[in-house]
Amino acid sequence: MAARLSVLLLRLGLAVTGPALTAAAKMKVVEEPNAFGLNNPFLPQTNRLQPKRDPSPLTGPAHLFRLSGKCFSLVESTYKYEFCPFHNVTQHEQTFRWNAYSGVLGIWHEWEITNNTFTGMWMRDGDSCRDRSRQSKVELTCGKNNRLAQVSEPSTCVYALTFETPLVCHPHSLLVYPTLPEALQWRWDEVEQDLADELITPQGYEKLLREVFEDAGYLKAPRESEPTQQEGATRGLGVETLENCNKVRSELSEEIKRLTNLLSLHGIPHERPTAETSHAEHLGQQSPTEMTAEQLQGDPGLRGNIL
Ligand SMILES: *[C@@H]1O[C@H](CO)[C@@H](O)[C@H](O)[C@H]1NC(C)=O
Ligand SMILES: *[C@@H]1O[C@H](CO)[C@@H](O)[C@H](O)[C@H]1NC(C)=O
């Protein structure tokens, strides 16, 4: 019964602590037959890990591709963590116990881009963790040797790794722009120009730039990573936008109604731009008293354009 409970806890990814673990910090992975294994019990622990999917293709700064196929490990307390760039992050419990835990903490998915610089590698779709998958963000920092320097778990089943490498020490080594094909650089140039000319908003700029990064394969479309969550979010946004649009539209027709009444009140001739406005005029029973014609003429904004 106790053994069954342990298996259950381990399947849930919960660490089982006990006196047996405390002394086991720097031991090698034990590869012995295991009668309670989840898949093939006669394979060593590491080989029984079942990745949920294949890693994404190699993308980003080409000088980092030489790290592909290599793995770097770090032993921290009772776990050995292994980072295989452009492939995966795994965790292996260091213990002689029969039910040592090993798991996939993420599979190479996409880059993290901040301020137009590659700042980290997202490894997602690791082993299940309640209703989610484990995921890891690997930050790349300059160091003398290739070395997995740090592992932490800032939130449940989200791991933060720091990988040191001399390959990112040059100040330009992680810039996004130089890695793009020419056609995408042109698109980026246009987006910059449009922002400078105020043809797009800062939000529009972020969105268009994200599309450039997605087309380059550096970022994955959100739909692919979190299908259910993202679908809901997108639908929510759509409704919100339509609502906003209707709200603005009804505010504007109220305003037109009000101003039209005001013009009539002061005997100023005006055109009726649409049938709807004239319809609205018939409906409008408000008679504004406090506004004056001067205030109306002084308004240079949207209202002026509409009338
Ligand atoms: C992790 O990546 C390494 C290196 O590419 C590979 O040998 C290993 O099979 C991968 N492990 C899993 C669980 O995918
Ligand atoms: C963004 O990058 C530019 C150029 O590399 C740098 O001057 C600027 O300080 C950075 N901004 C932030 C918020 O990191």
Tab-separated table of N, CA, C and O in Angstrom, residues 22-110:
chain	number	residue	atom	x	y	z
A	22	THR	N	18.625	12.051	1.662
A	22	THR	CA	19.481	13.153	2.081
A	22	THR	C	20.946	12.913	1.765
A	22	THR	O	21.666	13.827	1.410
A	23	ALA	N	21.394	11.672	1.855
A	23	ALA	CA	22.808	11.392	1.651
A	23	ALA	C	23.126	11.152	0.176
A	23	ALA	O	24.279	10.931	-0.186
A	24	ALA	N	22.138	11.234	-0.702
A	24	ALA	CA	22.314	10.744	-2.068
A	24	ALA	C	22.711	11.829	-3.060
A	24	ALA	O	22.725	11.603	-4.251
A	25	ALA	N	23.085	13.003	-2.566
A	25	ALA	CA	23.221	14.165	-3.430
A	25	ALA	C	24.064	13.972	-4.688
A	25	ALA	O	23.614	14.283	-5.770
A	26	LYS	N	25.262	13.471	-4.599
A	26	LYS	CA	26.130	13.504	-5.772
A	26	LYS	C	26.370	12.126	-6.394
A	26	LYS	O	27.428	11.842	-6.934
A	27	MET	N	25.395	11.278	-6.294
A	27	MET	CA	25.581	9.923	-6.822
A	27	MET	C	25.260	9.851	-8.297
A	27	MET	O	24.580	10.692	-8.837
A	28	LYS	N	25.744	8.767	-8.906
A	28	LYS	CA	25.454	8.572	-10.330
A	28	LYS	C	24.030	8.059	-10.508
A	28	LYS	O	23.449	7.485	-9.588
A	29	VAL	N	23.507	8.243	-11.727
A	29	VAL	CA	22.189	7.689	-12.025
A	29	VAL	C	22.286	6.176	-11.920
A	29	VAL	O	23.203	5.569	-12.450
A	30	VAL	N	21.361	5.598	-11.226
A	30	VAL	CA	21.362	4.143	-11.073
A	30	VAL	C	20.568	3.533	-12.211
A	30	VAL	O	19.425	3.900	-12.445
A	31	GLU	N	21.177	2.667	-12.935
A	31	GLU	CA	20.479	2.040	-14.049
A	31	GLU	C	20.319	0.561	-13.763
A	31	GLU	O	21.123	-0.257	-14.164
A	32	GLU	N	19.284	0.254	-12.998
A	32	GLU	CA	19.055	-1.151	-12.680
A	32	GLU	C	17.614	-1.496	-13.023
A	32	GLU	O	16.751	-0.627	-13.039
A	33	PRO	N	17.369	-2.776	-13.299
A	33	PRO	CA	16.007	-3.183	-13.634
A	33	PRO	C	15.040	-2.764	-12.541
A	33	PRO	O	15.380	-2.771	-11.366
A	34	ASN	N	13.862	-2.412	-12.939
A	34	ASN	CA	12.907	-1.813	-12.026
A	34	ASN	C	11.544	-2.423	-12.293
A	34	ASN	O	10.932	-2.163	-13.316
A	35	ALA	N	11.089	-3.221	-11.375
A	35	ALA	CA	9.866	-3.989	-11.595
A	35	ALA	C	8.616	-3.116	-11.621
A	35	ALA	O	7.575	-3.546	-12.080
A	36	PHE	N	8.717	-1.889	-11.139
A	36	PHE	CA	7.536	-1.029	-11.092
A	36	PHE	C	7.573	0.062	-12.157
A	36	PHE	O	6.865	1.045	-12.065
A	37	GLY	N	8.427	-0.096	-13.176
A	37	GLY	CA	8.596	0.938	-14.197
A	37	GLY	C	7.310	1.218	-14.943
A	37	GLY	O	6.437	0.377	-15.042
A	38	LEU	N	7.215	2.420	-15.486
A	38	LEU	CA	5.987	2.825	-16.173
A	38	LEU	C	5.926	2.260	-17.580
A	38	LEU	O	4.874	1.896	-18.062
A	39	ASN	N	7.074	2.188	-18.253
A	39	ASN	CA	7.076	1.659	-19.614
A	39	ASN	C	7.793	0.308	-19.617
A	39	ASN	O	7.318	-0.636	-19.023
A	40	ASN	N	8.941	0.236	-20.276
A	40	ASN	CA	9.680	-1.019	-20.247
A	40	ASN	C	10.587	-1.040	-19.027
A	40	ASN	O	11.562	-0.313	-18.957
A	41	PRO	N	10.292	-1.862	-18.059
A	41	PRO	CA	11.045	-1.825	-16.803
A	41	PRO	C	12.480	-2.310	-16.949
A	41	PRO	O	13.275	-2.100	-16.046
A	42	PHE	N	12.822	-2.943	-18.046
A	42	PHE	CA	14.173	-3.496	-18.160
A	42	PHE	C	15.125	-2.564	-18.889
A	42	PHE	O	16.278	-2.885	-19.105
A	43	LEU	N	14.637	-1.402	-19.255
A	43	LEU	CA	15.521	-0.391	-19.828
A	43	LEU	C	15.983	0.543	-18.715
A	43	LEU	O	15.261	0.753	-17.752
A	44	PRO	N	17.197	1.105	-18.871
A	44	PRO	CA	17.640	2.083	-17.868
A	44	PRO	C	16.676	3.266	-17.815
A	44	PRO	O	16.001	3.579	-18.795
A	45	GLN	N	16.641	3.910	-16.664
A	45	GLN	CA	15.720	5.006	-16.401
A	45	GLN	C	15.675	6.055	-17.524
A	45	GLN	O	14.616	6.429	-17.994
A	46	THR	N	16.849	6.512	-17.943
A	46	THR	CA	16.908	7.593	-18.924
A	46	THR	C	16.249	7.211	-20.243
A	46	THR	O	15.642	8.039	-20.907
A	47	ASN	N	16.383	5.948	-20.634
A	47	ASN	CA	15.828	5.535	-21.920
A	47	ASN	C	14.315	5.341	-21.864
A	47	ASN	O	13.679	5.187	-22.894
A	48	ARG	N	13.773	5.307	-20.670
A	48	ARG	CA	12.334	5.100	-20.573
A	48	ARG	C	11.557	6.406	-20.652
A	48	ARG	O	10.341	6.404	-20.637
A	49	LEU	N	12.261	7.555	-20.709
A	49	LEU	CA	11.565	8.829	-20.838
A	49	LEU	C	10.865	8.887	-22.192
A	49	LEU	O	11.440	8.543	-23.208
A	50	GLN	N	9.628	9.310	-22.145
A	50	GLN	CA	8.846	9.373	-23.378
A	50	GLN	C	8.565	10.829	-23.747
A	50	GLN	O	7.659	11.438	-23.170
A	51	PRO	N	9.336	11.401	-24.694
A	51	PRO	CA	9.019	12.782	-25.093
A	51	PRO	C	7.668	12.825	-25.805
A	51	PRO	O	7.311	11.904	-26.531
A	52	LYS	N	6.893	13.905	-25.571
A	52	LYS	CA	5.552	14.007	-26.164
A	52	LYS	C	5.594	14.341	-27.644
A	52	LYS	O	4.625	14.124	-28.357
A	53	ARG	N	6.698	14.960	-28.105
A	53	ARG	CA	6.778	15.329	-29.525
A	53	ARG	C	8.233	15.517	-29.902
A	53	ARG	O	9.114	15.463	-29.044
A	54	ASP	N	8.464	15.778	-31.189
A	54	ASP	CA	9.817	16.060	-31.653
A	54	ASP	C	10.156	17.511	-31.339
A	54	ASP	O	9.270	18.359	-31.260
A	55	PRO	N	11.459	17.787	-31.168
A	55	PRO	CA	11.835	19.192	-30.965
A	55	PRO	C	11.598	20.026	-32.228
A	55	PRO	O	11.518	19.479	-33.331
A	56	SER	N	11.480	21.355	-32.065
A	56	SER	CA	11.386	22.273	-33.210
A	56	SER	C	12.691	22.202	-33.999
A	56	SER	O	13.704	21.735	-33.484
A	57	PRO	N	12.689	22.709	-35.243
A	57	PRO	CA	13.941	22.745	-36.017
A	57	PRO	C	14.947	23.718	-35.394
A	57	PRO	O	14.582	24.541	-34.553
A	58	LEU	N	16.187	23.623	-35.846
A	58	LEU	CA	17.225	24.567	-35.421
A	58	LEU	C	16.892	25.933	-36.004
A	58	LEU	O	16.733	26.069	-37.209
A	59	THR	N	16.775	26.938	-35.131
A	59	THR	CA	16.580	28.312	-35.621
A	59	THR	C	17.420	29.239	-34.761
A	59	THR	O	17.940	28.830	-33.727
A	60	GLY	N	17.508	30.493	-35.197
A	60	GLY	CA	18.218	31.490	-34.401
A	60	GLY	C	19.646	31.682	-34.882
A	60	GLY	O	19.952	31.412	-36.048
A	61	PRO	N	20.512	32.167	-33.998
A	61	PRO	CA	21.899	32.459	-34.408
A	61	PRO	C	22.635	31.167	-34.814
A	61	PRO	O	22.748	30.247	-34.009
A	62	ALA	N	23.119	31.139	-36.049
A	62	ALA	CA	23.692	29.901	-36.593
A	62	ALA	C	24.924	29.428	-35.817
A	62	ALA	O	25.200	28.227	-35.761
A	63	HIS	N	25.643	30.377	-35.187
A	63	HIS	CA	26.847	29.945	-34.475
A	63	HIS	C	26.523	29.134	-33.220
A	63	HIS	O	27.410	28.531	-32.632
A	64	LEU	N	25.221	29.107	-32.825
A	64	LEU	CA	24.841	28.288	-31.669
A	64	LEU	C	24.472	26.860	-32.069
A	64	LEU	O	24.340	25.990	-31.207
A	65	PHE	N	24.314	26.624	-33.388
A	65	PHE	CA	23.865	25.302	-33.836
A	65	PHE	C	24.860	24.211	-33.454
A	65	PHE	O	24.501	23.045	-33.352
A	66	ARG	N	26.140	24.583	-33.248
A	66	ARG	CA	27.145	23.581	-32.887
A	66	ARG	C	26.869	22.959	-31.515
A	66	ARG	O	27.451	21.941	-31.169
A	67	LEU	N	25.978	23.602	-30.735
A	67	LEU	CA	25.627	23.029	-29.425
A	67	LEU	C	24.614	21.891	-29.557
A	67	LEU	O	24.398	21.127	-28.619
A	68	SER	N	23.972	21.825	-30.736
A	68	SER	CA	22.946	20.807	-30.945
A	68	SER	C	23.564	19.411	-30.876
A	68	SER	O	24.638	19.178	-31.431
A	69	GLY	N	22.884	18.496	-30.192
A	69	GLY	CA	23.391	17.127	-30.066
A	69	GLY	C	24.274	16.939	-28.845
A	69	GLY	O	24.623	15.814	-28.491
A	70	LYS	N	24.660	18.042	-28.194
A	70	LYS	CA	25.436	17.936	-26.953
A	70	LYS	C	24.492	18.094	-25.762
A	70	LYS	O	23.404	18.654	-25.901
A	71	CYS	N	24.932	17.619	-24.612
A	71	CYS	CA	24.122	17.764	-23.402
A	71	CYS	C	25.021	18.221	-22.259
A	71	CYS	O	26.197	17.869	-22.211
A	72	PHE	N	24.443	19.022	-21.367
A	72	PHE	CA	25.201	19.592	-20.243
A	72	PHE	C	24.396	19.355	-18.982
A	72	PHE	O	23.193	19.598	-18.964
A	73	SER	N	25.079	18.876	-17.931
A	73	SER	CA	24.299	18.525	-16.741
A	73	SER	C	24.783	19.252	-15.502
A	73	SER	O	25.899	19.767	-15.442
A	74	LEU	N	23.893	19.284	-14.552
A	74	LEU	CA	24.172	19.927	-13.267
A	74	LEU	C	23.500	19.089	-12.196
A	74	LEU	O	22.321	18.758	-12.305
A	75	VAL	N	24.280	18.722	-11.155
A	75	VAL	CA	23.681	18.002	-10.030
A	75	VAL	C	23.379	19.010	-8.943
A	75	VAL	O	24.252	19.780	-8.535
A	76	GLU	N	22.110	19.031	-8.558
A	76	GLU	CA	21.713	19.970	-7.516
A	76	GLU	C	20.857	19.212	-6.516
A	76	GLU	O	19.856	18.627	-6.889
A	77	SER	N	21.263	19.229	-5.278
A	77	SER	CA	20.699	18.407	-4.198
A	77	SER	C	20.504	16.976	-4.717
A	77	SER	O	21.480	16.349	-5.090
A	78	THR	N	19.300	16.483	-4.788
A	78	THR	CA	19.159	15.067	-5.135
A	78	THR	C	18.813	14.838	-6.609
A	78	THR	O	18.448	13.745	-6.999
A	79	TYR	N	18.932	15.889	-7.399
A	79	TYR	CA	18.576	15.728	-8.805
A	79	TYR	C	19.726	16.064	-9.739
A	79	TYR	O	20.510	16.977	-9.475
A	80	LYS	N	19.795	15.344	-10.823
A	80	LYS	CA	20.679	15.738	-11.923
A	80	LYS	C	19.798	16.313	-13.018
A	80	LYS	O	18.823	15.674	-13.430
A	81	TYR	N	20.130	17.524	-13.463
A	81	TYR	CA	19.395	18.164	-14.557
A	81	TYR	C	20.259	18.094	-15.799
A	81	TYR	O	21.478	18.261	-15.726
A	82	GLU	N	19.627	17.857	-16.941
A	82	GLU	CA	20.385	17.774	-18.175
A	82	GLU	C	19.735	18.670	-19.229
A	82	GLU	O	18.527	18.577	-19.460
A	83	PHE	N	20.560	19.531	-19.821
A	83	PHE	CA	20.097	20.446	-20.872
A	83	PHE	C	20.771	20.049	-22.177
A	83	PHE	O	22.001	20.050	-22.270
A	84	CYS	N	19.984	19.675	-23.168
A	84	CYS	CA	20.490	19.350	-24.495
A	84	CYS	C	19.968	20.441	-25.436
A	84	CYS	O	18.785	20.409	-25.813
A	85	PRO	N	20.821	21.451	-25.755
A	85	PRO	CA	20.353	22.614	-26.528
A	85	PRO	C	19.649	22.185	-27.823
A	85	PRO	O	20.094	21.243	-28.481
A	86	PHE	N	18.580	22.861	-28.163
A	86	PHE	CA	17.750	22.565	-29.339
A	86	PHE	C	17.132	21.172	-29.263
A	86	PHE	O	16.699	20.627	-30.264
A	87	HIS	N	17.113	20.570	-28.072
A	87	HIS	CA	16.501	19.251	-27.958
A	87	HIS	C	15.602	19.110	-26.718
A	87	HIS	O	14.395	19.017	-26.868
A	88	ASN	N	16.191	19.118	-25.512
A	88	ASN	CA	15.326	18.898	-24.342
A	88	ASN	C	16.014	19.265	-23.027
A	88	ASN	O	17.207	19.483	-22.973
A	89	VAL	N	15.189	19.290	-21.972
A	89	VAL	CA	15.687	19.394	-20.594
A	89	VAL	C	15.086	18.217	-19.831
A	89	VAL	O	13.886	17.954	-19.934
A	90	THR	N	15.911	17.488	-19.108
A	90	THR	CA	15.403	16.347	-18.335
A	90	THR	C	15.913	16.422	-16.900
A	90	THR	O	16.861	17.149	-16.600
A	91	GLN	N	15.270	15.636	-16.043
A	91	GLN	CA	15.595	15.628	-14.613
A	91	GLN	C	15.704	14.164	-14.174
A	91	GLN	O	14.865	13.353	-14.549
A	92	HIS	N	16.734	13.867	-13.406
A	92	HIS	CA	16.945	12.490	-12.974
A	92	HIS	C	17.248	12.477	-11.488
A	92	HIS	O	18.222	13.082	-11.051
A	93	GLU	N	16.439	11.772	-10.749
A	93	GLU	CA	16.665	11.713	-9.310
A	93	GLU	C	17.889	10.868	-9.023
A	93	GLU	O	18.074	9.795	-9.609
A	94	GLN	N	18.739	11.360	-8.118
A	94	GLN	CA	19.981	10.680	-7.784
A	94	GLN	C	19.773	9.861	-6.523
A	94	GLN	O	19.891	10.379	-5.410
A	95	THR	N	19.432	8.604	-6.706
A	95	THR	CA	19.158	7.794	-5.529
A	95	THR	C	19.302	6.322	-5.883
A	95	THR	O	19.215	5.931	-7.044
A	96	PHE	N	19.521	5.497	-4.871
A	96	PHE	CA	19.570	4.050	-5.089
A	96	PHE	C	18.197	3.427	-4.963
A	96	PHE	O	18.038	2.238	-5.104
A	97	ARG	N	17.198	4.242	-4.663
A	97	ARG	CA	15.878	3.666	-4.467
A	97	ARG	C	15.352	3.048	-5.754
A	97	ARG	O	15.684	3.487	-6.859
A	98	TRP	N	14.459	2.081	-5.603
A	98	TRP	CA	13.956	1.360	-6.759
A	98	TRP	C	13.119	2.255	-7.668
A	98	TRP	O	12.996	2.021	-8.853
A	99	ASN	N	12.533	3.311	-7.085
A	99	ASN	CA	11.588	4.096	-7.891
A	99	ASN	C	12.102	5.510	-8.166
A	99	ASN	O	11.368	6.472	-8.069
A	100	ALA	N	13.395	5.623	-8.464
A	100	ALA	CA	13.986	6.934	-8.764
A	100	ALA	C	13.175	7.624	-9.856
A	100	ALA	O	12.748	6.993	-10.821
A	101	TYR	N	12.982	8.926	-9.693
A	101	TYR	CA	12.157	9.667	-10.645
A	101	TYR	C	13.007	10.278	-11.747
A	101	TYR	O	14.018	10.913	-11.491
A	102	SER	N	12.594	10.098	-12.976
A	102	SER	CA	13.173	10.824	-14.100
A	102	SER	C	12.043	11.448	-14.889
A	102	SER	O	10.973	10.847	-14.996
A	103	GLY	N	12.284	12.619	-15.437
A	103	GLY	CA	11.208	13.249	-16.188
A	103	GLY	C	11.724	14.211	-17.239
A	103	GLY	O	12.867	14.659	-17.182
A	104	VAL	N	10.849	14.508	-18.190
A	104	VAL	CA	11.151	15.485	-19.238
A	104	VAL	C	10.615	16.840	-18.757
A	104	VAL	O	9.432	16.970	-18.460
A	105	LEU	N	11.502	17.821	-18.670
A	105	LEU	CA	11.095	19.153	-18.198
A	105	LEU	C	10.827	20.110	-19.352
A	105	LEU	O	10.523	21.280	-19.118
A	106	GLY	N	10.949	19.607	-20.572
A	106	GLY	CA	10.625	20.443	-21.725
A	106	GLY	C	11.341	19.957	-22.972
A	106	GLY	O	12.394	19.332	-22.888
A	107	ILE	N	10.705	20.250	-24.095
A	107	ILE	CA	11.269	19.912	-25.406
A	107	ILE	C	11.428	21.226	-26.165
A	107	ILE	O	10.543	22.100	-26.102
A	108	TRP	N	12.524	21.361	-26.872
A	108	TRP	CA	12.830	22.613	-27.591
A	108	TRP	C	11.621	23.088	-28.390
A	108	TRP	O	11.103	22.364	-29.232
A	109	HIS	N	11.208	24.348	-28.104
A	109	HIS	CA	10.001	24.875	-28.731
A	109	HIS	C	10.275	26.165	-29.496
A	109	HIS	O	10.169	26.191	-30.715
A	110	GLU	N	10.654	27.243	-28.774
A	110	GLU	CA	10.835	28.529	-29.455
A	110	GLU	C	11.776	29.425	-28.658
A	110	GLU	O	12.074	29.157	-27.500
